[in-house]
């Protein structure tokens, strides 16, 4: 039921998810543009106000597309450096955006709980994203009535941690624990730790930084 | 001077190149939409014909974005199957589109010479793209007065081959030959062969399929 994907699979999934979102953006833009054309062609009444509203929508969706594309660009560059100081908040904002296709598709929603202020940690940026992805991706395989995945950033300076939480049925606990142990073995050499906290009915996974600067 | 990138680097480069192209598309759409808004706000004269022309441009660029996104989606799914029958023409069309950012940036241009008709081969689709990428990416590092990279598909059935060609200065020949030998070692287990044909002043690399169906 639970599974760790390799690095390549993670990148392929994220990119594929974003292509669906981008395709959607282009379809909407094209549709709005087409609907204005139709009104003109049919000799319909197109007030300046109405036209402006539709153009605002086109601009809004173009901006949305740009933000997505920027996050995707940052994501594919995460592996350029093995270790560096990274802002958790920026990474999590990109993370949420780049996963929204899958979250919607599976009927889940993110509840994020962190301030906009920078929170710096020292680790491998790619493997931090990778660890977060494995946690959330596996949360999506839990049949869940609640359907909420909570992401919080807690602590400060050398005790910073990212906390992911969702409801986990009793029968999945031991399998999920195995997953987190395996994940911990992979990411520990990148200065990333993962721990499962047993707080029934929640699966609460803490991502921490073993030797923060 | 010449270098083989690993699988992960290739994906990261392709995605990064496409994000630049997509960012460009969204900027153009947003700019056209903004220019119509400006005309309305300034009480300028916006004829139906003029408006339709601008909307056509928005639709044109949205369509271009959709095509790009579709190629990118196909690209990230290439590694889903190790071996399968693949249409070289579709793969090359995606290849050309997904490389156009780098080609423009380096002042090169593609000259493609193949019909639209399907040409099927049996190999690893990802490593076919990978081999083509290494050839073209290294061509871009040749200081080249000609600046043209010719891509042709020759032969039929079990003798199909893809031919990449550009001008290669004499002093780079031995290095380039080494690259092709190394590349051949990597891709041979995926039913892909690469051979450098010495046809001065050209570097002509043939990609062939060792045991085609």
Short mmCIF file of C-alpha atoms in Angstrom, two decimals, chain A residues 17-161:
data_model
loop_
_atom_site.label_atom_id
_atom_site.label_comp_id
_atom_site.label_asym_id
_atom_site.label_seq_id
_atom_site.Cartn_x
_atom_site.Cartn_y
_atom_site.Cartn_z
CA UNK A 17 1.07 16.96 -12.58
CA UNK A 18 2.10 20.48 -13.58
CA UNK A 19 1.51 19.78 -17.28
CA UNK A 20 -2.13 18.98 -16.39
CA UNK A 21 -2.46 22.25 -14.50
CA UNK A 22 -0.81 24.26 -17.30
CA UNK A 23 -2.96 22.61 -19.94
CA UNK A 24 -5.95 23.70 -17.90
CA UNK A 25 -4.68 27.31 -17.74
CA UNK A 26 -4.19 27.47 -21.53
CA UNK A 27 -7.64 25.97 -22.11
CA UNK A 28 -9.27 28.62 -19.91
CA UNK A 29 -7.38 31.48 -21.61
CA UNK A 30 -8.28 30.13 -25.03
CA UNK A 31 -11.90 29.69 -24.02
CA UNK A 32 -12.27 33.25 -22.71
CA UNK A 33 -10.63 34.67 -25.83
CA UNK A 34 -12.95 32.51 -27.97
CA UNK A 35 -16.05 33.63 -26.08
CA UNK A 36 -15.21 37.31 -26.79
CA UNK A 37 -14.67 36.46 -30.47
CA UNK A 38 -18.03 34.67 -30.57
CA UNK A 39 -19.85 37.66 -29.10
CA UNK A 40 -18.27 39.97 -31.71
CA UNK A 41 -18.96 37.56 -34.58
CA UNK A 42 -22.60 37.16 -33.60
CA UNK A 43 -22.98 40.94 -33.40
CA UNK A 44 -23.73 40.63 -29.69
CA UNK A 45 -23.55 43.40 -27.18
CA UNK A 46 -20.06 43.59 -25.68
CA UNK A 47 -19.77 46.48 -23.23
CA UNK A 48 -16.37 47.89 -22.33
CA UNK A 49 -16.98 46.76 -18.77
CA UNK A 50 -17.78 43.21 -19.82
CA UNK A 51 -14.74 43.07 -22.09
CA UNK A 52 -12.51 44.35 -19.31
CA UNK A 53 -13.80 41.69 -16.93
CA UNK A 54 -12.95 38.96 -19.41
CA UNK A 55 -9.51 40.44 -20.10
CA UNK A 56 -8.88 40.57 -16.35
CA UNK A 57 -9.62 36.86 -16.22
CA UNK A 58 -7.13 36.21 -19.03
CA UNK A 59 -4.47 38.19 -17.16
CA UNK A 60 -5.30 36.42 -13.91
CA UNK A 61 -4.84 32.98 -15.45
CA UNK A 62 -1.63 34.02 -17.27
CA UNK A 63 -0.24 35.17 -13.95
CA UNK A 64 -1.26 31.89 -12.36
CA UNK A 65 0.51 30.03 -15.17
CA UNK A 66 3.66 32.11 -14.64
CA UNK A 67 3.72 31.33 -10.91
CA UNK A 68 3.35 27.60 -11.64
CA UNK A 69 6.12 27.71 -14.23
CA UNK A 70 8.41 29.59 -11.83
CA UNK A 71 7.86 26.97 -9.11
CA UNK A 72 8.52 24.19 -11.61
CA UNK A 73 11.74 25.88 -12.70
CA UNK A 74 12.90 26.21 -9.09
CA UNK A 75 12.01 22.57 -8.49
CA UNK A 76 14.13 21.18 -11.35
CA UNK A 77 17.07 23.25 -10.12
CA UNK A 78 16.90 21.89 -6.55
CA UNK A 79 19.36 19.12 -7.40
CA UNK A 80 21.99 21.57 -8.74
CA UNK A 81 23.61 21.78 -5.30
CA UNK A 82 23.97 18.86 -2.91
CA UNK A 83 23.86 20.92 0.28
CA UNK A 84 22.92 24.52 0.87
CA UNK A 85 21.01 26.86 3.10
CA UNK A 86 17.40 26.76 2.01
CA UNK A 87 14.25 28.65 2.94
CA UNK A 88 11.70 26.04 4.08
CA UNK A 89 8.80 28.42 3.48
CA UNK A 90 9.62 29.01 -0.19
CA UNK A 91 10.15 25.28 -0.69
CA UNK A 92 6.82 24.45 0.97
CA UNK A 93 4.94 27.07 -1.05
CA UNK A 94 6.35 25.54 -4.25
CA UNK A 95 5.60 22.07 -2.85
CA UNK A 96 1.93 22.87 -2.24
CA UNK A 97 1.51 24.44 -5.68
CA UNK A 98 3.27 21.59 -7.51
CA UNK A 99 1.14 18.96 -5.73
CA UNK A 100 -2.23 20.66 -6.14
CA UNK A 101 -3.20 18.58 -9.20
CA UNK A 102 -2.85 15.31 -7.25
CA UNK A 103 -4.41 16.73 -4.10
CA UNK A 104 -7.52 17.80 -6.03
CA UNK A 105 -7.63 14.61 -8.02
CA UNK A 106 -7.65 12.47 -4.87
CA UNK A 107 -10.25 14.66 -3.15
CA UNK A 108 -7.83 15.93 -0.49
CA UNK A 109 -6.98 19.46 0.56
CA UNK A 110 -3.93 21.05 2.16
CA UNK A 111 -4.25 23.05 5.38
CA UNK A 112 -1.04 25.03 5.72
CA UNK A 113 0.02 26.65 8.94
CA UNK A 114 3.16 28.73 8.58
CA UNK A 115 4.16 32.38 8.41
CA UNK A 116 5.63 33.97 5.29
CA UNK A 117 8.82 34.87 7.10
CA UNK A 118 11.96 33.00 5.89
CA UNK A 119 13.00 29.90 7.85
CA UNK A 120 16.49 28.76 6.90
CA UNK A 121 17.87 25.25 7.24
CA UNK A 122 20.99 23.55 5.91
CA UNK A 123 20.38 20.34 3.98
CA UNK A 124 20.02 18.92 0.47
CA UNK A 125 17.16 20.94 -1.06
CA UNK A 126 16.24 18.16 -3.48
CA UNK A 127 16.05 15.47 -0.80
CA UNK A 128 14.03 17.75 1.46
CA UNK A 129 11.43 18.08 -1.32
CA UNK A 130 11.79 14.34 -1.96
CA UNK A 131 11.11 13.44 1.70
CA UNK A 132 8.07 15.75 1.85
CA UNK A 133 6.79 14.23 -1.40
CA UNK A 134 7.02 10.64 -0.12
CA UNK A 135 5.05 11.56 2.99
CA UNK A 136 2.27 13.40 1.15
CA UNK A 137 2.10 10.97 -1.76
CA UNK A 138 1.59 8.10 0.67
CA UNK A 139 -0.98 10.08 2.67
CA UNK A 140 -2.95 10.23 -0.58
CA UNK A 141 -3.16 6.43 -0.59
CA UNK A 142 -4.91 6.35 2.76
CA UNK A 143 -8.67 6.06 2.37
CA UNK A 144 -9.52 9.07 4.42
CA UNK A 145 -12.83 10.52 5.53
CA UNK A 146 -11.16 13.67 6.72
CA UNK A 147 -9.24 14.35 3.51
CA UNK A 148 -7.13 17.07 5.02
CA UNK A 149 -3.34 17.14 5.05
CA UNK A 150 -2.03 19.64 7.53
CA UNK A 151 1.44 21.13 6.98
CA UNK A 152 2.99 23.20 9.76
CA UNK A 153 6.41 24.69 10.42
CA UNK A 154 7.33 24.60 14.10
CA UNK A 155 10.28 25.57 16.25
CA UNK A 156 13.00 28.03 15.38
CA UNK A 157 16.72 28.24 14.57
CA UNK A 158 18.31 24.83 15.22
CA UNK A 159 15.07 23.10 16.21
CA UNK A 160 13.00 23.89 13.11
CA UNK A 161 10.74 21.15 11.85
#
